[in-house]
JSON list of C-alpha atoms in Angstrom, two decimals:
[
{"chain": "F", "resi": 1, "resn": "UNK", "atom": "CA", "xyz": [14.04, 14.32, 5.22]},
{"chain": "F", "resi": 2, "resn": "UNK", "atom": "CA", "xyz": [12.55, 16.41, 2.78]},
{"chain": "F", "resi": 3, "resn": "UNK", "atom": "CA", "xyz": [9.30, 15.30, 1.38]},
{"chain": "F", "resi": 4, "resn": "UNK", "atom": "CA", "xyz": [7.88, 17.32, -1.62]},
{"chain": "F", "resi": 5, "resn": "UNK", "atom": "CA", "xyz": [3.43, 15.85, -1.34]},
{"chain": "F", "resi": 6, "resn": "UNK", "atom": "CA", "xyz": [1.44, 17.04, -4.85]},
{"chain": "F", "resi": 7, "resn": "UNK", "atom": "CA", "xyz": [-2.14, 17.95, -4.09]},
{"chain": "F", "resi": 8, "resn": "UNK", "atom": "CA", "xyz": [-3.63, 19.31, -1.30]},
{"chain": "F", "resi": 9, "resn": "UNK", "atom": "CA", "xyz": [-6.99, 17.72, -1.34]},
{"chain": "F", "resi": 10, "resn": "UNK", "atom": "CA", "xyz": [-7.33, 15.48, 2.18]},
{"chain": "F", "resi": 11, "resn": "UNK", "atom": "CA", "xyz": [-5.19, 13.41, 1.87]},
{"chain": "F", "resi": 12, "resn": "UNK", "atom": "CA", "xyz": [-2.53, 15.52, 1.04]},
{"chain": "F", "resi": 13, "resn": "UNK", "atom": "CA", "xyz": [-4.05, 17.44, 3.95]},
{"chain": "F", "resi": 14, "resn": "UNK", "atom": "CA", "xyz": [-3.99, 15.03, 6.20]},
{"chain": "F", "resi": 15, "resn": "UNK", "atom": "CA", "xyz": [-0.50, 13.32, 5.36]},
{"chain": "F", "resi": 16, "resn": "UNK", "atom": "CA", "xyz": [1.22, 16.59, 5.40]},
{"chain": "F", "resi": 17, "resn": "UNK", "atom": "CA", "xyz": [0.28, 17.40, 8.91]},
{"chain": "F", "resi": 18, "resn": "UNK", "atom": "CA", "xyz": [1.33, 13.79, 9.96]},
{"chain": "F", "resi": 19, "resn": "UNK", "atom": "CA", "xyz": [4.75, 14.23, 8.26]},
{"chain": "F", "resi": 20, "resn": "UNK", "atom": "CA", "xyz": [5.57, 17.56, 9.18]},
{"chain": "F", "resi": 21, "resn": "UNK", "atom": "CA", "xyz": [4.38, 16.39, 13.35]},
{"chain": "F", "resi": 22, "resn": "UNK", "atom": "CA", "xyz": [7.15, 13.73, 13.03]},
{"chain": "F", "resi": 23, "resn": "UNK", "atom": "CA", "xyz": [9.92, 15.92, 12.29]},
{"chain": "F", "resi": 24, "resn": "UNK", "atom": "CA", "xyz": [9.82, 16.15, 8.51]},
{"chain": "F", "resi": 25, "resn": "UNK", "atom": "CA", "xyz": [11.08, 19.08, 6.25]},
{"chain": "F", "resi": 26, "resn": "UNK", "atom": "CA", "xyz": [7.08, 18.77, 4.07]},
{"chain": "F", "resi": 27, "resn": "UNK", "atom": "CA", "xyz": [6.03, 20.59, 0.82]},
{"chain": "F", "resi": 28, "resn": "UNK", "atom": "CA", "xyz": [2.54, 20.60, -0.03]},
{"chain": "F", "resi": 29, "resn": "UNK", "atom": "CA", "xyz": [2.05, 21.85, -3.56]},
{"chain": "F", "resi": 30, "resn": "UNK", "atom": "CA", "xyz": [-1.74, 22.80, -4.43]},
{"chain": "F", "resi": 31, "resn": "UNK", "atom": "CA", "xyz": [-2.62, 24.83, -7.94]},
{"chain": "F", "resi": 32, "resn": "UNK", "atom": "CA", "xyz": [-6.28, 25.69, -6.71]},
{"chain": "F", "resi": 33, "resn": "UNK", "atom": "CA", "xyz": [-6.05, 28.82, -5.79]},
{"chain": "F", "resi": 34, "resn": "UNK", "atom": "CA", "xyz": [-8.87, 28.80, -2.91]},
{"chain": "F", "resi": 35, "resn": "UNK", "atom": "CA", "xyz": [-7.51, 25.56, -1.37]},
{"chain": "F", "resi": 36, "resn": "UNK", "atom": "CA", "xyz": [-4.42, 26.80, -1.04]},
{"chain": "F", "resi": 37, "resn": "UNK", "atom": "CA", "xyz": [-5.87, 29.61, 0.52]},
{"chain": "F", "resi": 38, "resn": "UNK", "atom": "CA", "xyz": [-7.29, 28.05, 2.77]},
{"chain": "F", "resi": 39, "resn": "UNK", "atom": "CA", "xyz": [-4.33, 25.57, 3.55]},
{"chain": "F", "resi": 40, "resn": "UNK", "atom": "CA", "xyz": [-1.88, 27.91, 4.15]},
{"chain": "F", "resi": 41, "resn": "UNK", "atom": "CA", "xyz": [-3.99, 29.68, 6.87]},
{"chain": "F", "resi": 42, "resn": "UNK", "atom": "CA", "xyz": [-3.32, 25.98, 8.82]},
{"chain": "F", "resi": 43, "resn": "UNK", "atom": "CA", "xyz": [0.18, 24.90, 7.33]},
{"chain": "F", "resi": 44, "resn": "UNK", "atom": "CA", "xyz": [1.50, 28.49, 6.75]},
{"chain": "F", "resi": 45, "resn": "UNK", "atom": "CA", "xyz": [4.74, 27.87, 4.80]},
{"chain": "F", "resi": 46, "resn": "UNK", "atom": "CA", "xyz": [4.38, 24.67, 4.19]},
{"chain": "F", "resi": 47, "resn": "UNK", "atom": "CA", "xyz": [2.18, 24.52, 1.58]},
{"chain": "F", "resi": 48, "resn": "UNK", "atom": "CA", "xyz": [2.69, 26.84, -2.15]},
{"chain": "F", "resi": 49, "resn": "UNK", "atom": "CA", "xyz": [0.43, 27.00, -4.47]},
{"chain": "F", "resi": 50, "resn": "UNK", "atom": "CA", "xyz": [2.00, 25.55, -8.18]},
{"chain": "F", "resi": 51, "resn": "UNK", "atom": "CA", "xyz": [0.65, 22.61, -10.08]},
{"chain": "F", "resi": 52, "resn": "UNK", "atom": "CA", "xyz": [3.58, 20.02, -9.26]},
{"chain": "F", "resi": 53, "resn": "UNK", "atom": "CA", "xyz": [3.09, 18.63, -12.40]},
{"chain": "F", "resi": 54, "resn": "UNK", "atom": "CA", "xyz": [4.73, 21.50, -14.13]},
{"chain": "F", "resi": 55, "resn": "UNK", "atom": "CA", "xyz": [9.02, 21.08, -14.08]},
{"chain": "F", "resi": 56, "resn": "UNK", "atom": "CA", "xyz": [9.60, 24.80, -13.46]},
{"chain": "F", "resi": 57, "resn": "UNK", "atom": "CA", "xyz": [7.15, 24.57, -9.87]},
{"chain": "F", "resi": 58, "resn": "UNK", "atom": "CA", "xyz": [9.12, 21.62, -8.93]},
{"chain": "F", "resi": 59, "resn": "UNK", "atom": "CA", "xyz": [12.11, 22.87, -9.47]},
{"chain": "F", "resi": 60, "resn": "UNK", "atom": "CA", "xyz": [11.30, 25.87, -7.20]},
{"chain": "F", "resi": 61, "resn": "UNK", "atom": "CA", "xyz": [10.24, 23.43, -4.14]},
{"chain": "F", "resi": 62, "resn": "UNK", "atom": "CA", "xyz": [13.57, 22.14, -4.55]},
{"chain": "F", "resi": 63, "resn": "UNK", "atom": "CA", "xyz": [13.18, 18.80, -5.93]},
{"chain": "F", "resi": 64, "resn": "UNK", "atom": "CA", "xyz": [16.80, 18.12, -6.76]},
{"chain": "F", "resi": 65, "resn": "UNK", "atom": "CA", "xyz": [17.25, 18.10, -2.79]},
{"chain": "F", "resi": 66, "resn": "UNK", "atom": "CA", "xyz": [14.23, 16.17, -2.15]},
{"chain": "F", "resi": 67, "resn": "UNK", "atom": "CA", "xyz": [14.52, 12.32, -0.98]},
{"chain": "F", "resi": 68, "resn": "UNK", "atom": "CA", "xyz": [10.57, 11.68, -1.35]},
{"chain": "F", "resi": 69, "resn": "UNK", "atom": "CA", "xyz": [8.05, 12.66, -3.94]},
{"chain": "F", "resi": 70, "resn": "UNK", "atom": "CA", "xyz": [4.15, 11.81, -3.36]},
{"chain": "F", "resi": 71, "resn": "UNK", "atom": "CA", "xyz": [1.44, 12.44, -5.55]},
{"chain": "F", "resi": 72, "resn": "UNK", "atom": "CA", "xyz": [-1.38, 12.07, -4.07]},
{"chain": "F", "resi": 73, "resn": "UNK", "atom": "CA", "xyz": [-4.12, 14.61, -6.43]},
{"chain": "F", "resi": 74, "resn": "UNK", "atom": "CA", "xyz": [-7.49, 12.93, -7.71]},
{"chain": "F", "resi": 75, "resn": "UNK", "atom": "CA", "xyz": [-6.22, 12.07, -11.29]},
{"chain": "F", "resi": 76, "resn": "UNK", "atom": "CA", "xyz": [-3.94, 9.17, -11.94]},
{"chain": "F", "resi": 77, "resn": "UNK", "atom": "CA", "xyz": [-2.71, 11.01, -15.16]},
{"chain": "F", "resi": 78, "resn": "UNK", "atom": "CA", "xyz": [-1.38, 13.75, -12.82]},
{"chain": "F", "resi": 79, "resn": "UNK", "atom": "CA", "xyz": [0.00, 11.51, -9.98]},
{"chain": "F", "resi": 80, "resn": "UNK", "atom": "CA", "xyz": [2.16, 9.75, -12.94]},
{"chain": "F", "resi": 81, "resn": "UNK", "atom": "CA", "xyz": [3.48, 12.39, -14.68]},
{"chain": "F", "resi": 82, "resn": "UNK", "atom": "CA", "xyz": [4.39, 13.78, -11.17]},
{"chain": "F", "resi": 83, "resn": "UNK", "atom": "CA", "xyz": [6.69, 10.85, -10.02]},
{"chain": "F", "resi": 84, "resn": "UNK", "atom": "CA", "xyz": [7.84, 10.32, -13.63]},
{"chain": "F", "resi": 85, "resn": "UNK", "atom": "CA", "xyz": [9.37, 13.80, -13.28]},
{"chain": "F", "resi": 86, "resn": "UNK", "atom": "CA", "xyz": [10.20, 13.37, -10.36]},
{"chain": "F", "resi": 87, "resn": "UNK", "atom": "CA", "xyz": [12.31, 10.33, -10.95]},
{"chain": "F", "resi": 88, "resn": "UNK", "atom": "CA", "xyz": [13.47, 10.79, -14.15]},
{"chain": "F", "resi": 89, "resn": "UNK", "atom": "CA", "xyz": [13.89, 14.31, -14.54]},
{"chain": "F", "resi": 90, "resn": "UNK", "atom": "CA", "xyz": [15.10, 15.42, -11.36]},
{"chain": "F", "resi": 91, "resn": "UNK", "atom": "CA", "xyz": [16.55, 11.63, -9.94]},
{"chain": "F", "resi": 92, "resn": "UNK", "atom": "CA", "xyz": [14.43, 11.80, -6.57]},
{"chain": "F", "resi": 93, "resn": "UNK", "atom": "CA", "xyz": [15.11, 8.46, -5.00]},
{"chain": "F", "resi": 94, "resn": "UNK", "atom": "CA", "xyz": [11.75, 7.52, -4.40]},
{"chain": "F", "resi": 95, "resn": "UNK", "atom": "CA", "xyz": [8.23, 8.29, -5.62]},
{"chain": "F", "resi": 96, "resn": "UNK", "atom": "CA", "xyz": [5.41, 6.69, -3.98]},
{"chain": "F", "resi": 97, "resn": "UNK", "atom": "CA", "xyz": [1.44, 7.51, -6.19]},
{"chain": "F", "resi": 98, "resn": "UNK", "atom": "CA", "xyz": [-2.28, 7.20, -4.95]},
{"chain": "F", "resi": 99, "resn": "UNK", "atom": "CA", "xyz": [-3.51, 4.94, -7.06]},
{"chain": "F", "resi": 100, "resn": "UNK", "atom": "CA", "xyz": [-7.59, 6.56, -7.83]},
{"chain": "F", "resi": 101, "resn": "UNK", "atom": "CA", "xyz": [-8.16, 3.77, -10.14]},
{"chain": "F", "resi": 102, "resn": "UNK", "atom": "CA", "xyz": [-6.22, 0.03, -9.18]},
{"chain": "F", "resi": 103, "resn": "UNK", "atom": "CA", "xyz": [-6.46, -0.76, -12.84]},
{"chain": "F", "resi": 104, "resn": "UNK", "atom": "CA", "xyz": [-3.89, 1.47, -13.79]},
{"chain": "F", "resi": 105, "resn": "UNK", "atom": "CA", "xyz": [-1.78, -0.39, -10.76]},
{"chain": "F", "resi": 106, "resn": "UNK", "atom": "CA", "xyz": [0.43, -2.54, -13.58]},
{"chain": "F", "resi": 107, "resn": "UNK", "atom": "CA", "xyz": [1.17, 0.44, -15.73]},
{"chain": "F", "resi": 108, "resn": "UNK", "atom": "CA", "xyz": [2.52, 2.55, -12.87]},
{"chain": "F", "resi": 109, "resn": "UNK", "atom": "CA", "xyz": [4.52, -0.11, -11.55]},
{"chain": "F", "resi": 110, "resn": "UNK", "atom": "CA", "xyz": [5.59, -0.60, -15.89]},
{"chain": "F", "resi": 111, "resn": "UNK", "atom": "CA", "xyz": [6.86, 3.19, -15.81]},
{"chain": "F", "resi": 112, "resn": "UNK", "atom": "CA", "xyz": [8.60, 2.94, -12.68]},
{"chain": "F", "resi": 113, "resn": "UNK", "atom": "CA", "xyz": [7.16, 4.57, -9.84]},
{"chain": "F", "resi": 114, "resn": "UNK", "atom": "CA", "xyz": [8.33, 2.93, -6.48]},
{"chain": "F", "resi": 115, "resn": "UNK", "atom": "CA", "xyz": [5.28, 2.59, -4.72]},
{"chain": "F", "resi": 116, "resn": "UNK", "atom": "CA", "xyz": [1.81, 2.78, -5.22]},
{"chain": "F", "resi": 117, "resn": "UNK", "atom": "CA", "xyz": [-1.44, 3.47, -3.03]},
{"chain": "F", "resi": 118, "resn": "UNK", "atom": "CA", "xyz": [-4.50, 2.41, -3.86]},
{"chain": "F", "resi": 119, "resn": "UNK", "atom": "CA", "xyz": [-7.39, 3.44, -1.18]},
{"chain": "F", "resi": 120, "resn": "UNK", "atom": "CA", "xyz": [-10.15, 1.67, -3.02]},
{"chain": "F", "resi": 121, "resn": "UNK", "atom": "CA", "xyz": [-7.93, -1.71, -2.81]},
{"chain": "F", "resi": 122, "resn": "UNK", "atom": "CA", "xyz": [-7.27, -0.64, 0.96]},
{"chain": "F", "resi": 123, "resn": "UNK", "atom": "CA", "xyz": [-11.34, -0.28, 1.82]},
{"chain": "F", "resi": 124, "resn": "UNK", "atom": "CA", "xyz": [-12.08, -3.61, -0.01]},
{"chain": "F", "resi": 125, "resn": "UNK", "atom": "CA", "xyz": [-9.51, -5.30, 1.55]},
{"chain": "F", "resi": 126, "resn": "UNK", "atom": "CA", "xyz": [-10.79, -4.08, 5.49]},
{"chain": "F", "resi": 127, "resn": "UNK", "atom": "CA", "xyz": [-14.24, -4.89, 4.09]},
{"chain": "F", "resi": 128, "resn": "UNK", "atom": "CA", "xyz": [-13.56, -8.65, 2.67]},
{"chain": "F", "resi": 129, "resn": "UNK", "atom": "CA", "xyz": [-11.45, -9.44, 6.27]},
{"chain": "F", "resi": 130, "resn": "UNK", "atom": "CA", "xyz": [-14.74, -8.71, 7.95]},
{"chain": "F", "resi": 131, "resn": "UNK", "atom": "CA", "xyz": [-17.01, -10.75, 5.68]},
{"chain": "F", "resi": 132, "resn": "UNK", "atom": "CA", "xyz": [-16.84, -14.04, 7.43]},
{"chain": "F", "resi": 133, "resn": "UNK", "atom": "CA", "xyz": [-17.65, -16.44, 4.08]},
{"chain": "F", "resi": 134, "resn": "UNK", "atom": "CA", "xyz": [-14.38, -14.86, 2.91]},
{"chain": "F", "resi": 135, "resn": "UNK", "atom": "CA", "xyz": [-11.65, -16.78, 2.85]},
{"chain": "F", "resi": 136, "resn": "UNK", "atom": "CA", "xyz": [-8.92, -15.06, 0.71]},
{"chain": "F", "resi": 137, "resn": "UNK", "atom": "CA", "xyz": [-8.09, -11.72, 1.52]},
{"chain": "F", "resi": 138, "resn": "UNK", "atom": "CA", "xyz": [-5.23, -9.57, 0.05]},
{"chain": "F", "resi": 139, "resn": "UNK", "atom": "CA", "xyz": [-3.72, -7.67, 2.29]},
{"chain": "F", "resi": 140, "resn": "UNK", "atom": "CA", "xyz": [-0.85, -5.64, 1.01]},
{"chain": "F", "resi": 141, "resn": "UNK", "atom": "CA", "xyz": [1.92, -5.80, -2.02]},
{"chain": "F", "resi": 142, "resn": "UNK", "atom": "CA", "xyz": [5.61, -5.43, -0.48]},
{"chain": "F", "resi": 143, "resn": "UNK", "atom": "CA", "xyz": [6.76, -4.68, -4.36]},
{"chain": "F", "resi": 144, "resn": "UNK", "atom": "CA", "xyz": [10.59, -4.54, -3.31]},
{"chain": "F", "resi": 145, "resn": "UNK", "atom": "CA", "xyz": [10.60, -7.82, -1.36]},
{"chain": "F", "resi": 146, "resn": "UNK", "atom": "CA", "xyz": [8.23, -9.61, -4.41]},
{"chain": "F", "resi": 147, "resn": "UNK", "atom": "CA", "xyz": [5.78, -10.81, -2.02]},
{"chain": "F", "resi": 148, "resn": "UNK", "atom": "CA", "xyz": [2.15, -10.39, -0.85]},
{"chain": "F", "resi": 149, "resn": "UNK", "atom": "CA", "xyz": [0.86, -10.44, 2.39]},
{"chain": "F", "resi": 150, "resn": "UNK", "atom": "CA", "xyz": [-2.26, -12.61, 2.50]},
{"chain": "F", "resi": 151, "resn": "UNK", "atom": "CA", "xyz": [-5.27, -13.24, 4.83]},
{"chain": "F", "resi": 152, "resn": "UNK", "atom": "CA", "xyz": [-6.84, -17.00, 4.95]},
{"chain": "F", "resi": 153, "resn": "UNK", "atom": "CA", "xyz": [-9.54, -18.34, 6.62]},
{"chain": "F", "resi": 154, "resn": "UNK", "atom": "CA", "xyz": [-9.55, -22.33, 7.74]},
{"chain": "F", "resi": 155, "resn": "UNK", "atom": "CA", "xyz": [-13.01, -23.36, 6.59]},
{"chain": "F", "resi": 156, "resn": "UNK", "atom": "CA", "xyz": [-15.11, -26.20, 8.23]},
{"chain": "F", "resi": 157, "resn": "UNK", "atom": "CA", "xyz": [-14.32, -28.57, 4.55]},
{"chain": "F", "resi": 158, "resn": "UNK", "atom": "CA", "xyz": [-10.15, -28.00, 4.97]},
{"chain": "F", "resi": 159, "resn": "UNK", "atom": "CA", "xyz": [-8.41, -30.98, 4.40]},
{"chain": "F", "resi": 160, "resn": "UNK", "atom": "CA", "xyz": [-5.79, -29.53, 6.49]},
{"chain": "F", "resi": 161, "resn": "UNK", "atom": "CA", "xyz": [-7.94, -29.59, 9.92]},
{"chain": "F", "resi": 162, "resn": "UNK", "atom": "CA", "xyz": [-6.03, -31.07, 12.57]},
{"chain": "F", "resi": 163, "resn": "UNK", "atom": "CA", "xyz": [-3.21, -31.92, 10.52]},
{"chain": "F", "resi": 164, "resn": "UNK", "atom": "CA", "xyz": [0.24, -29.60, 11.78]},
{"chain": "F", "resi": 165, "resn": "UNK", "atom": "CA", "xyz": [2.05, -27.62, 10.00]},
{"chain": "F", "resi": 166, "resn": "UNK", "atom": "CA", "xyz": [4.87, -29.99, 9.22]},
{"chain": "F", "resi": 167, "resn": "UNK", "atom": "CA", "xyz": [1.97, -32.74, 7.92]},
{"chain": "F", "resi": 168, "resn": "UNK", "atom": "CA", "xyz": [1.08, -29.41, 5.12]},
{"chain": "F", "resi": 169, "resn": "UNK", "atom": "CA", "xyz": [2.51, -29.64, 1.67]},
{"chain": "F", "resi": 170, "resn": "UNK", "atom": "CA", "xyz": [2.52, -25.44, 1.22]},
{"chain": "F", "resi": 171, "resn": "UNK", "atom": "CA", "xyz": [4.44, -23.93, -1.44]},
{"chain": "F", "resi": 172, "resn": "UNK", "atom": "CA", "xyz": [7.87, -23.25, -0.85]},
{"chain": "F", "resi": 173, "resn": "UNK", "atom": "CA", "xyz": [7.89, -19.61, -1.75]},
{"chain": "F", "resi": 174, "resn": "UNK", "atom": "CA", "xyz": [5.07, -18.55, 1.72]},
{"chain": "F", "resi": 175, "resn": "UNK", "atom": "CA", "xyz": [6.07, -18.20, 5.05]},
{"chain": "F", "resi": 176, "resn": "UNK", "atom": "CA", "xyz": [3.22, -18.30, 7.36]},
{"chain": "F", "resi": 177, "resn": "UNK", "atom": "CA", "xyz": [3.34, -15.00, 10.02]},
{"chain": "F", "resi": 178, "resn": "UNK", "atom": "CA", "xyz": [0.88, -15.65, 12.04]},
{"chain": "F", "resi": 179, "resn": "UNK", "atom": "CA", "xyz": [-2.21, -17.54, 13.35]},
{"chain": "F", "resi": 180, "resn": "UNK", "atom": "CA", "xyz": [-5.08, -16.22, 14.87]},
{"chain": "F", "resi": 181, "resn": "UNK", "atom": "CA", "xyz": [-7.04, -18.67, 16.70]},
{"chain": "F", "resi": 182, "resn": "UNK", "atom": "CA", "xyz": [-10.62, -17.15, 18.71]},
{"chain": "F", "resi": 183, "resn": "UNK", "atom": "CA", "xyz": [-9.22, -13.48, 18.68]},
{"chain": "F", "resi": 184, "resn": "UNK", "atom": "CA", "xyz": [-5.64, -14.58, 20.47]},
{"chain": "F", "resi": 185, "resn": "UNK", "atom": "CA", "xyz": [-2.18, -14.77, 18.38]},
{"chain": "F", "resi": 186, "resn": "UNK", "atom": "CA", "xyz": [0.16, -17.99, 17.78]},
{"chain": "F", "resi": 187, "resn": "UNK", "atom": "CA", "xyz": [3.50, -17.62, 16.17]},
{"chain": "F", "resi": 188, "resn": "UNK", "atom": "CA", "xyz": [3.54, -20.93, 14.06]},
{"chain": "F", "resi": 189, "resn": "UNK", "atom": "CA", "xyz": [5.85, -23.39, 13.94]},
{"chain": "F", "resi": 190, "resn": "UNK", "atom": "CA", "xyz": [6.30, -27.23, 12.10]},
{"chain": "F", "resi": 191, "resn": "UNK", "atom": "CA", "xyz": [3.68, -28.32, 15.20]},
{"chain": "F", "resi": 192, "resn": "UNK", "atom": "CA", "xyz": [1.18, -26.21, 15.19]},
{"chain": "F", "resi": 193, "resn": "UNK", "atom": "CA", "xyz": [-2.02, -27.77, 14.46]},
{"chain": "F", "resi": 194, "resn": "UNK", "atom": "CA", "xyz": [-4.95, -25.95, 12.62]},
{"chain": "F", "resi": 195, "resn": "UNK", "atom": "CA", "xyz": [-8.12, -26.08, 13.18]},
{"chain": "F", "resi": 196, "resn": "UNK", "atom": "CA", "xyz": [-11.47, -24.53, 11.54]},
{"chain": "F", "resi": 197, "resn": "UNK", "atom": "CA", "xyz": [-11.81, -20.76, 11.05]},
{"chain": "F", "resi": 198, "resn": "UNK", "atom": "CA", "xyz": [-8.12, -19.93, 11.84]},
{"chain": "F", "resi": 199, "resn": "UNK", "atom": "CA", "xyz": [-7.22, -16.81, 10.56]},
{"chain": "F", "resi": 200, "resn": "UNK", "atom": "CA", "xyz": [-4.01, -17.07, 8.79]},
{"chain": "F", "resi": 201, "resn": "UNK", "atom": "CA", "xyz": [-1.62, -14.60, 7.40]},
{"chain": "F", "resi": 202, "resn": "UNK", "atom": "CA", "xyz": [1.22, -15.22, 5.43]},
{"chain": "F", "resi": 203, "resn": "UNK", "atom": "CA", "xyz": [3.87, -14.12, 3.42]},
{"chain": "F", "resi": 204, "resn": "UNK", "atom": "CA", "xyz": [3.72, -15.25, -0.52]},
{"chain": "F", "resi": 205, "resn": "UNK", "atom": "CA", "xyz": [5.14, -14.79, -3.73]},
{"chain": "F", "resi": 206, "resn": "UNK", "atom": "CA", "xyz": [2.11, -13.85, -6.36]},
{"chain": "F", "resi": 207, "resn": "UNK", "atom": "CA", "xyz": [2.65, -16.59, -8.21]},
{"chain": "F", "resi": 208, "resn": "UNK", "atom": "CA", "xyz": [2.28, -18.81, -4.92]},
{"chain": "F", "resi": 209, "resn": "UNK", "atom": "CA", "xyz": [-0.97, -17.92, -4.20]},
{"chain": "F", "resi": 210, "resn": "UNK", "atom": "CA", "xyz": [-3.21, -20.20, -5.56]},
{"chain": "F", "resi": 211, "resn": "UNK", "atom": "CA", "xyz": [-0.95, -22.78, -4.30]},
{"chain": "F", "resi": 212, "resn": "UNK", "atom": "CA", "xyz": [-1.42, -21.91, -0.91]},
{"chain": "F", "resi": 213, "resn": "UNK", "atom": "CA", "xyz": [-4.89, -21.27, -1.61]},
{"chain": "F", "resi": 214, "resn": "UNK", "atom": "CA", "xyz": [-5.26, -25.08, -2.56]},
{"chain": "F", "resi": 215, "resn": "UNK", "atom": "CA", "xyz": [-3.23, -26.46, 0.18]},
{"chain": "F", "resi": 216, "resn": "UNK", "atom": "CA", "xyz": [-5.63, -24.50, 2.71]},
{"chain": "F", "resi": 217, "resn": "UNK", "atom": "CA", "xyz": [-8.38, -25.49, 0.76]},
{"chain": "F", "resi": 218, "resn": "UNK", "atom": "CA", "xyz": [-9.19, -21.88, 0.86]},
{"chain": "F", "resi": 219, "resn": "UNK", "atom": "CA", "xyz": [-10.74, -21.50, -2.72]},
{"chain": "F", "resi": 220, "resn": "UNK", "atom": "CA", "xyz": [-14.25, -19.29, -1.88]}
]
């Protein structure tokens, strides 16, 4: 697979190394001369000096045969330009953009970027998941499926404690994938009984998130 990466910061550097180790053909574009020099000493021909926001640079990089273009600069505007140009001008099948400001996510979605990755949201989710009082944590958005992967912690006052899943009125657009109880995984079925402090991992549509939180009493 041929992958072009725009932005040679830490994320671009480690991403390039990882993808090269996986056997992919990778080209990293970095516009800053000093940074390019430092990267090229380690990555060799896998890095080229140039601004991925410029069509000529992308064309010279062979964007027309790229399977994926990934934009991971420190500026959301640049990441949007890189992905939009790859998608609309050069018909790249798949574009992935780093989101530095989570507020820009809807704009990127509306403008057709295939995948957005927000380090800020990812870190927040990891931290929230480790806070005992947190009852609902969005973990991942599966855009193609139109679903979110979420975690719920069952509070002591939940009306579902002692009930089987069969007895709980779950929203139709949700699917329980896993329950973790006392650090042990449980694959849930209709006869699984809910207990206090169960950690429930579920796939649910964005519209169904409030309903599943109410169903398990995880509103905090």
